[in-house]
CSV table of C-alpha atoms in Angstrom, one decimal:
chain,number,residue,atom,x,y,z
A,1,MET,CA,-30.0,-83.3,118.1
A,2,ALA,CA,-29.9,-86.6,117.0
A,3,PHE,CA,-33.2,-86.1,115.1
A,4,ASP,CA,-33.1,-84.1,112.0
A,5,SER,CA,-37.0,-83.4,112.0
A,6,LYS,CA,-39.3,-82.9,115.1
A,7,PRO,CA,-41.6,-86.0,115.1
A,8,LYS,CA,-45.3,-85.9,115.6
A,9,PHE,CA,-45.0,-88.2,118.5
A,10,VAL,CA,-42.5,-90.7,120.7
A,11,THR,CA,-43.5,-93.5,121.6
A,12,PHE,CA,-42.4,-95.5,124.6
A,13,ASP,CA,-42.7,-98.8,125.7
A,14,MET,CA,-43.7,-98.6,129.6
A,15,ASN,CA,-42.7,-101.9,131.5
A,16,GLY,CA,-38.8,-102.6,131.7
A,17,THR,CA,-38.2,-99.0,130.1
A,18,LEU,CA,-40.5,-96.2,132.0
A,19,ILE,CA,-41.8,-98.4,135.1
A,20,HIS,CA,-39.4,-100.5,137.1
A,21,PHE,CA,-40.6,-103.7,136.3
A,22,ARG,CA,-39.8,-106.3,138.7
A,23,ILE,CA,-41.8,-109.5,138.1
A,24,ASN,CA,-38.4,-111.8,138.6
A,25,ASP,CA,-39.1,-110.1,142.1
A,26,ALA,CA,-42.9,-110.9,142.3
A,27,ILE,CA,-42.0,-114.5,141.2
A,28,ARG,CA,-39.2,-114.6,143.8
A,29,ARG,CA,-41.6,-113.6,146.7
A,30,VAL,CA,-44.5,-115.5,145.4
A,31,LEU,CA,-43.1,-118.8,145.4
A,32,GLY,CA,-40.8,-118.6,148.4
A,33,ASP,CA,-38.8,-121.6,149.6
A,34,ARG,CA,-41.2,-123.0,146.9
A,35,LEU,CA,-38.6,-122.3,144.6
A,36,PRO,CA,-34.6,-123.8,145.3
A,37,PRO,CA,-32.1,-121.6,145.4
A,38,GLU,CA,-29.9,-123.5,143.2
A,39,VAL,CA,-31.9,-123.6,140.2
A,40,ALA,CA,-33.9,-119.7,140.7
A,41,ASP,CA,-31.7,-118.1,138.4
A,42,ASP,CA,-32.4,-120.4,135.4
A,43,PHE,CA,-36.3,-120.5,136.4
A,44,LEU,CA,-36.1,-117.0,136.2
A,45,ARG,CA,-34.6,-116.7,132.7
A,46,ALA,CA,-36.6,-119.6,131.5
A,47,GLY,CA,-39.7,-118.0,132.6
A,48,ASP,CA,-38.6,-115.0,130.3
A,49,ALA,CA,-38.5,-116.7,127.5
A,50,TYR,CA,-41.8,-118.6,128.4
A,51,ARG,CA,-43.3,-115.2,128.9
A,52,ILE,CA,-42.3,-114.0,125.1
A,53,ASP,CA,-43.5,-117.1,123.4
A,54,GLU,CA,-47.0,-116.4,125.2
A,55,CYS,CA,-47.1,-113.3,123.5
A,56,LEU,CA,-46.3,-114.4,120.2
A,57,GLY,CA,-49.7,-116.0,120.2
A,58,GLU,CA,-53.2,-114.9,120.0
A,59,TRP,CA,-53.9,-112.2,122.4
A,60,LYS,CA,-55.2,-113.2,125.5
A,61,PRO,CA,-55.7,-111.3,128.9
A,62,PHE,CA,-52.2,-110.3,130.4
A,63,HIS,CA,-53.1,-112.1,134.0
A,64,ARG,CA,-53.3,-115.1,131.1
A,65,ILE,CA,-50.1,-114.3,130.1
A,66,VAL,CA,-48.2,-114.4,133.4
A,67,ALA,CA,-50.0,-117.3,134.4
A,68,CYS,CA,-49.5,-119.6,131.1
A,69,SER,CA,-45.9,-118.4,131.0
A,70,LEU,CA,-45.5,-119.3,135.2
A,71,GLU,CA,-47.6,-122.6,134.5
A,72,ARG,CA,-44.7,-123.6,132.1
A,73,THR,CA,-41.8,-122.5,133.3
A,74,MET,CA,-43.1,-124.4,136.9
A,75,ARG,CA,-43.5,-127.3,134.9
A,76,ARG,CA,-40.7,-127.8,133.6
A,77,PHE,CA,-38.7,-127.2,136.6
A,78,GLY,CA,-41.1,-129.8,138.1
A,79,LEU,CA,-42.1,-127.6,140.7
A,80,GLU,CA,-46.3,-127.4,142.0
A,81,TYR,CA,-47.9,-124.8,140.1
A,82,ARG,CA,-50.8,-123.3,142.0
A,83,GLU,CA,-53.2,-120.4,140.2
A,84,SER,CA,-52.7,-118.3,142.9
A,85,ASP,CA,-49.6,-118.0,142.5
A,86,ALA,CA,-49.8,-116.2,139.0
A,87,ARG,CA,-52.7,-114.3,140.7
A,88,ALA,CA,-50.0,-112.8,143.5
A,89,VAL,CA,-47.9,-111.8,140.7
A,90,TYR,CA,-50.5,-110.3,138.5
A,91,GLU,CA,-52.1,-108.0,141.3
A,92,GLU,CA,-48.6,-106.8,142.3
A,93,ILE,CA,-48.1,-105.4,139.0
A,94,PRO,CA,-49.7,-101.6,139.5
A,95,THR,CA,-47.5,-101.0,142.9
A,96,TRP,CA,-44.4,-101.1,140.7
A,97,VAL,CA,-43.3,-97.1,140.2
A,98,PRO,CA,-41.1,-95.2,137.8
A,99,TYR,CA,-36.7,-95.8,137.5
A,100,PRO,CA,-35.1,-92.7,138.6
A,101,GLY,CA,-35.4,-89.7,136.5
A,102,VAL,CA,-38.1,-90.9,134.4
A,103,THR,CA,-40.8,-88.3,135.3
A,104,ALA,CA,-38.6,-85.3,135.1
A,105,ALA,CA,-37.3,-86.2,131.8
A,106,LEU,CA,-40.2,-87.2,130.5
A,107,THR,CA,-42.6,-83.8,131.7
A,108,ARG,CA,-39.5,-82.0,129.9
A,109,LEU,CA,-39.8,-84.1,127.0
A,110,ALA,CA,-43.3,-83.5,127.0
A,111,GLU,CA,-43.0,-79.7,126.1
A,112,ALA,CA,-41.4,-80.2,123.0
A,113,VAL,CA,-43.3,-83.2,121.8
A,114,PRO,CA,-46.4,-85.2,122.4
A,115,LEU,CA,-45.7,-88.4,124.4
A,116,VAL,CA,-47.6,-91.8,123.9
A,117,ILE,CA,-47.6,-95.4,125.5
A,118,VAL,CA,-47.2,-98.5,123.9
A,119,THR,CA,-47.7,-101.3,126.0
A,120,ASN,CA,-47.8,-104.9,126.7
A,121,THR,CA,-49.8,-104.4,129.9
A,122,ASP,CA,-54.0,-104.6,130.1
A,123,ASP,CA,-56.5,-101.5,130.4
A,124,ALA,CA,-57.1,-101.5,134.1
A,125,HIS,CA,-53.2,-102.2,135.0
A,126,ALA,CA,-52.2,-99.7,132.3
A,127,ALA,CA,-53.8,-96.6,133.7
A,128,ARG,CA,-52.5,-97.7,137.7
A,129,LEU,CA,-49.2,-97.8,135.5
A,130,VAL,CA,-49.3,-94.2,134.1
A,131,GLU,CA,-50.6,-92.7,137.1
A,132,ASN,CA,-47.4,-94.0,138.6
A,133,LEU,CA,-45.6,-92.3,136.0
A,134,GLN,CA,-46.7,-88.6,136.7
A,135,ALA,CA,-46.1,-87.4,133.5
A,136,PRO,CA,-48.2,-86.0,131.1
A,137,PHE,CA,-49.4,-88.7,127.8
A,138,GLU,CA,-51.5,-87.8,125.3
A,139,VAL,CA,-52.3,-91.5,124.3
A,140,VAL,CA,-52.1,-94.7,126.3
A,141,ILE,CA,-52.1,-97.7,123.4
A,142,THR,CA,-52.5,-101.2,125.1
A,143,ALA,CA,-52.0,-104.9,124.4
A,144,GLU,CA,-55.4,-104.9,124.8
A,145,GLN,CA,-57.1,-102.4,122.5
A,146,MET,CA,-54.0,-103.6,119.6
A,147,GLY,CA,-55.1,-107.1,120.3
A,148,ALA,CA,-51.6,-108.1,120.2
A,149,TYR,CA,-48.8,-107.9,121.8
A,150,LYS,CA,-45.2,-107.0,121.0
A,151,PRO,CA,-43.2,-108.6,119.3
A,152,ARG,CA,-45.8,-108.9,117.1
A,153,LEU,CA,-45.7,-106.6,114.1
A,154,ARG,CA,-49.7,-106.5,114.6
A,155,ALA,CA,-49.1,-104.2,117.6
A,156,PHE,CA,-46.9,-101.7,115.6
A,157,GLU,CA,-49.4,-101.6,112.7
A,158,TYR,CA,-52.3,-101.0,115.0
A,159,THR,CA,-50.0,-98.3,116.9
A,160,LEU,CA,-48.9,-96.2,113.6
A,161,ASP,CA,-52.9,-96.9,112.1
A,162,LYS,CA,-54.4,-95.3,115.8
A,163,LEU,CA,-51.8,-92.2,115.3
A,164,GLY,CA,-52.5,-92.4,111.7
A,165,VAL,CA,-48.5,-91.6,111.1
A,166,ALA,CA,-45.9,-92.9,108.5
A,167,PRO,CA,-43.0,-94.7,110.5
A,168,GLY,CA,-40.8,-91.8,109.8
A,169,GLU,CA,-43.0,-89.3,111.6
A,170,LEU,CA,-42.4,-91.1,115.4
A,171,VAL,CA,-39.5,-91.7,117.8
A,172,HIS,CA,-39.8,-95.0,119.5
A,173,VAL,CA,-38.1,-95.7,123.0
A,174,SER,CA,-37.3,-98.9,125.1
A,175,ALA,CA,-35.0,-100.7,126.8
A,176,SER,CA,-35.9,-103.7,125.2
A,177,PRO,CA,-34.7,-104.7,121.4
A,178,LYS,CA,-36.6,-107.9,121.3
A,179,TYR,CA,-39.8,-106.4,122.3
A,180,ASP,CA,-39.3,-103.3,120.4
A,181,LEU,CA,-36.8,-102.1,118.9
A,182,ARG,CA,-36.3,-105.3,116.5
A,183,PRO,CA,-39.9,-105.0,115.2
A,184,ALA,CA,-39.8,-101.5,114.7
A,185,ALA,CA,-36.8,-101.9,112.7
A,186,VAL,CA,-38.9,-104.3,110.8
A,187,MET,CA,-42.1,-101.7,110.2
A,188,GLY,CA,-39.6,-99.1,109.3
A,189,ILE,CA,-39.5,-96.8,112.4
A,190,GLU,CA,-36.0,-95.7,111.9
A,191,HIS,CA,-35.9,-93.5,114.6
A,192,LYS,CA,-35.6,-95.6,117.8
A,193,VAL,CA,-34.0,-95.1,121.1
A,194,TYR,CA,-32.1,-97.7,123.2
A,195,VAL,CA,-32.8,-97.1,127.3
A,196,ASP,CA,-29.8,-99.3,128.2
A,197,ARG,CA,-31.0,-100.5,131.3
A,198,GLY,CA,-28.1,-103.5,131.3
A,199,PHE,CA,-30.9,-106.4,130.9
A,200,GLU,CA,-30.3,-107.1,127.5
A,201,GLN,CA,-27.5,-106.5,124.8
A,202,ASP,CA,-26.7,-103.6,122.7
A,203,GLU,CA,-27.9,-104.4,119.0
A,204,PRO,CA,-26.5,-101.7,117.5
A,205,TRP,CA,-27.4,-102.7,114.2
A,206,LEU,CA,-30.8,-101.7,114.6
A,207,GLY,CA,-29.8,-98.1,114.1
A,208,TYR,CA,-30.7,-96.7,117.4
A,209,GLU,CA,-29.3,-93.7,119.9
A,210,ARG,CA,-28.5,-95.7,122.9
A,211,ILE,CA,-28.5,-93.7,126.2
A,212,THR,CA,-28.2,-95.0,129.7
A,213,ASP,CA,-30.0,-91.9,131.5
A,214,ILE,CA,-33.2,-91.2,131.0
A,215,ALA,CA,-31.9,-88.0,131.4
A,216,ASP,CA,-30.3,-87.2,128.2
A,217,LEU,CA,-33.7,-88.7,126.2
A,218,PRO,CA,-34.6,-84.4,126.0
A,219,VAL,CA,-30.8,-83.6,125.1
A,220,LEU,CA,-31.7,-86.1,121.7
A,221,PHE,CA,-34.3,-83.4,120.7
A,222,GLY,CA,-32.5,-80.4,121.2
A,223,LEU,CA,-33.6,-79.7,125.0
A,224,PRO,CA,-31.8,-79.2,128.0
A,225,ARG,CA,-31.2,-81.9,130.7
A,226,PRO,CA,-34.3,-82.0,133.4
């Protein structure tokens, strides 16, 4: 068992950790041949950076995060932006499904400890995506409720207050050091799990347990693999 005491909750990032967050695939499809193949990779990397930049400001609806970041990226690359582009990308989000093995691992873990979602998604899309997970979450906390997006510390302050816990009383699980594990460390959340899905660099100095297979998550809590 990786954790020396049972936490009151295990909190999870959702998109990219549990749900296969396929926004770059959606952007490629929506833009089609308007996105020149020779700049596509740089374009999508820039888009990731603009999305986190938008999340660092004051809260606005998630569809505006998608729209503003896409508009800024397209302007940088000299491409014509259309509001319909962002709308089409945003409307695809609720169709995304869990990574393989996620539902089974979460269902197993829920037998031992209550599960909580802490997501940058808005209320409407979060409800749909949680349904797609088909796992027993006790609480779902969205950016719309928090009035802030991760990685802002306000998001984690809200979460701790909402759950009525101290930082040492939960375990936070995420595939993103930059959105989740860095601010969690700043907030004093010692118990963290990095689900390494290969799209960010390992940052072991943050003091987390690293797994590459979600089936190993219950094992960290002393449970058999699902």
